[in-house]
Amino acid sequence: MTKEITKIGIIGAGATGLTQLQQLLEIWETRKEVNEKSILKVKVFETKHEVGGVWLIDDQPKESIRTHIQPSSSSSSKPHEEQQDRIEQAYSYPPEGQNPSPMYEGLRTNLPKDLMAFRNFPFPDETPLFPEQALIQRYLESYATHYDLRKHIKFSTRVERVYLTSQGEETESGSSGRRWTIESHDLKNDEIEKEEYDYVVPSNGHYCDGWIPPIRGLSSFPGEIIHSRFYHRASDYIGKTVLVVGSFASGGDISRLLATENVGKFDSNGEPLNGYSKNDFINIYMSSSGSVKYINTENNEWGKYINQISLISHVSSPSKDNEKGIIHLKEDKENQEQNGWNKDGLELNNIDIIIFATGYNYMYPFFKSQDKPWSDHKITETEIKEKERQKGDQWEINGLKGQALTELDDLLLFLKGDRTIAFPVMTYNTVPFPLAQIQARLTAYLWAGLLDDLPERIKLPPHPNNPYFNSHSDSDSSDQNDNSRIIEQDDKGTVDPPHQPTTTQEKETKSKPRERQVLAKVKKLYFGPHYEFVYADFLSSIMTDSDKKHNVETSENWKSVEDWRRRRREDTDLRKRTLGY
Ligand SMILES: Cc1cc2nc3c(=O)[nH]c(=O)nc-3n(C[C@H](O)[C@H](O)[C@H](O)COP(=O)(O)OP(=O)(O)OC[C@H]3O[C@@H](n4cnc5c(N)ncnc54)[C@H](O)[C@@H]3O)c2cc1C
């Protein structure tokens, strides 16, 4: 019997791409009924020279480009002042050919190592409970080595276009099964390759296009504006006045690291101690809409250096008296009175650098808005515009990006109506590695032909902590309470979600219907407490049923999520108890 060839292309060799590769190899190697019929040809494309994704950092300073676009309604015939008055969108992205990791010096995981690990592949015993970035990188490298994954990875190769092979176009095998074309760029040899695949996994990560909230007059700010993905190390900011916008995982951690740089050198007013120079003080403001509980100056030495302030209202251009421009803040009476916010007033004229820790866009630069199926499936609400990518990577233009990702199927894993493309780890408030792994296993089962009975429509299990699945209307007019619930949970939660619904956004949505819609879509991917385990068990049950049909014993490990994981997840204070923050 001639075996059919199953060709699978995976984009990215971060944690998600690696576990997808491992699961595919395992299913094809261990399941006779699969490998008797089909030969797996799988290729992972990876821009970098090594596995690891965001955990692979090179300790180089990160450069960023900043552009601003006024909304299209502000035509050039309008008077200058009127244009200045309009809100504008700012962009912060790397120069052409660069793609620094958003990780930074001093980062430790915000999940304990046992919870974070893949099933069946624990961290070494000597690893601290909340490891630093380098140890996660080492873990992912050893995962790749243990399963001999690197031979399937094409490093230094960037995927630049992915589309459905048009009907009638000659396919490489002549088979109608070849559906996706992947165009990749071998960056070392500067060669473009075009290949067809049956299945595709875009596991290119969610942390490369930083989102900056629209702010009136921001382009007139004369200082530096960066997104947190370009923050590298606290010592780069010595002697500067820094405004960090956002107080969640990244904003909170970056503020803490900046503040820690002052410890032992300055008093809380910035007066030097122990012979340090006044010029070395880092003056830190952190802008958000709610009080941040972990900045408790009684329990740490750094909290006193962080001035908590309200959200930015708008920015005024520099003048003779205010050479650094003026950042105007919104009134926040409650926090002003209760927590002493905005003690310097509602105007800041001393800011050197604004760091926006305000979340990320989903970005698929290789899905071009004019290509099939993306021209029909608007999976994101916008695309990369030429104007925003000045001096950045031009090949990305017309690629899809947006704050929300829609058009996922009922399993929140495949494209609606097309299970030949998988979008792993799209949900928020979930533990990424094990979630990626269970989704990868299901995808491998499906593409290996082990789930032929899987119905086209599947209802995910209802759960009291997952109210978002109960409201399935696209025009969902989410109320503010729901949004603040996202914020609150994220604050207690674990990792930066793919897109952080920030407090800034939350406020913005009060007046902006489009953003309300985006948030409503974001909410549908938001897992409430414990739902990730219900979801994982549901995927496991689909595979267990298949195992039964094929008379295969399901290993304990894949039956259901262990109880200790649930208990660990409930212990939201563990990091604070362990690390003190
Ligand atoms: C600051 C920060 C802190 C975090 N802390 C934690 C934590 O403590 N615990 C935790 O579990 N998670 C944490 N995360 C989440 C983390 O992103 C996930 O854990 C996980 O590493 C995501 O893996 P990934 O493979 O999906 O994406 P990535 O790690 O981003 O990998 C994507 C890969 O795709 C490659 N790629 C992208 N585009 C292309 C292309 N066109 N062609 C070829 N290759 C391409 C990239 O080079 C990259 O290697 C954190 C994230 C950030 C940003």
mmCIF file with all atom_site columns, C-alpha atoms in Angstrom, residues 181 193 296 300 338 471 511 569:
data_model
loop_
_atom_site.group_PDB
_atom_site.id
_atom_site.type_symbol
_atom_site.label_atom_id
_atom_site.label_alt_id
_atom_site.label_comp_id
_atom_site.label_asym_id
_atom_site.label_entity_id
_atom_site.label_seq_id
_atom_site.pdbx_PDB_ins_code
_atom_site.Cartn_x
_atom_site.Cartn_y
_atom_site.Cartn_z
_atom_site.occupancy
_atom_site.B_iso_or_equiv
_atom_site.pdbx_formal_charge
_atom_site.auth_seq_id
_atom_site.auth_comp_id
_atom_site.auth_asym_id
_atom_site.auth_atom_id
_atom_site.pdbx_PDB_model_num
ATOM 1 C CA . THR A 1 181 ? 1.373   27.715 0.372  1.00 0.00 ? 181 THR A CA 1
ATOM 2 C CA . GLU A 1 193 ? 11.240  29.163 -0.993 1.00 0.00 ? 193 GLU A CA 1
ATOM 3 C CA . ASN A 1 296 ? 3.070   48.312 49.595 1.00 0.00 ? 296 ASN A CA 1
ATOM 4 C CA . ASN A 1 300 ? 9.372   46.335 50.339 1.00 0.00 ? 300 ASN A CA 1
ATOM 5 C CA . GLN A 1 338 ? -7.407  57.709 49.264 1.00 0.00 ? 338 GLN A CA 1
ATOM 6 C CA . SER A 1 471 ? -22.850 35.393 25.564 1.00 0.00 ? 471 SER A CA 1
ATOM 7 C CA . SER A 1 511 ? -16.699 56.593 24.784 1.00 0.00 ? 511 SER A CA 1
ATOM 8 C CA . ARG A 1 569 ? -3.358  27.873 40.443 1.00 0.00 ? 569 ARG A CA 1
#
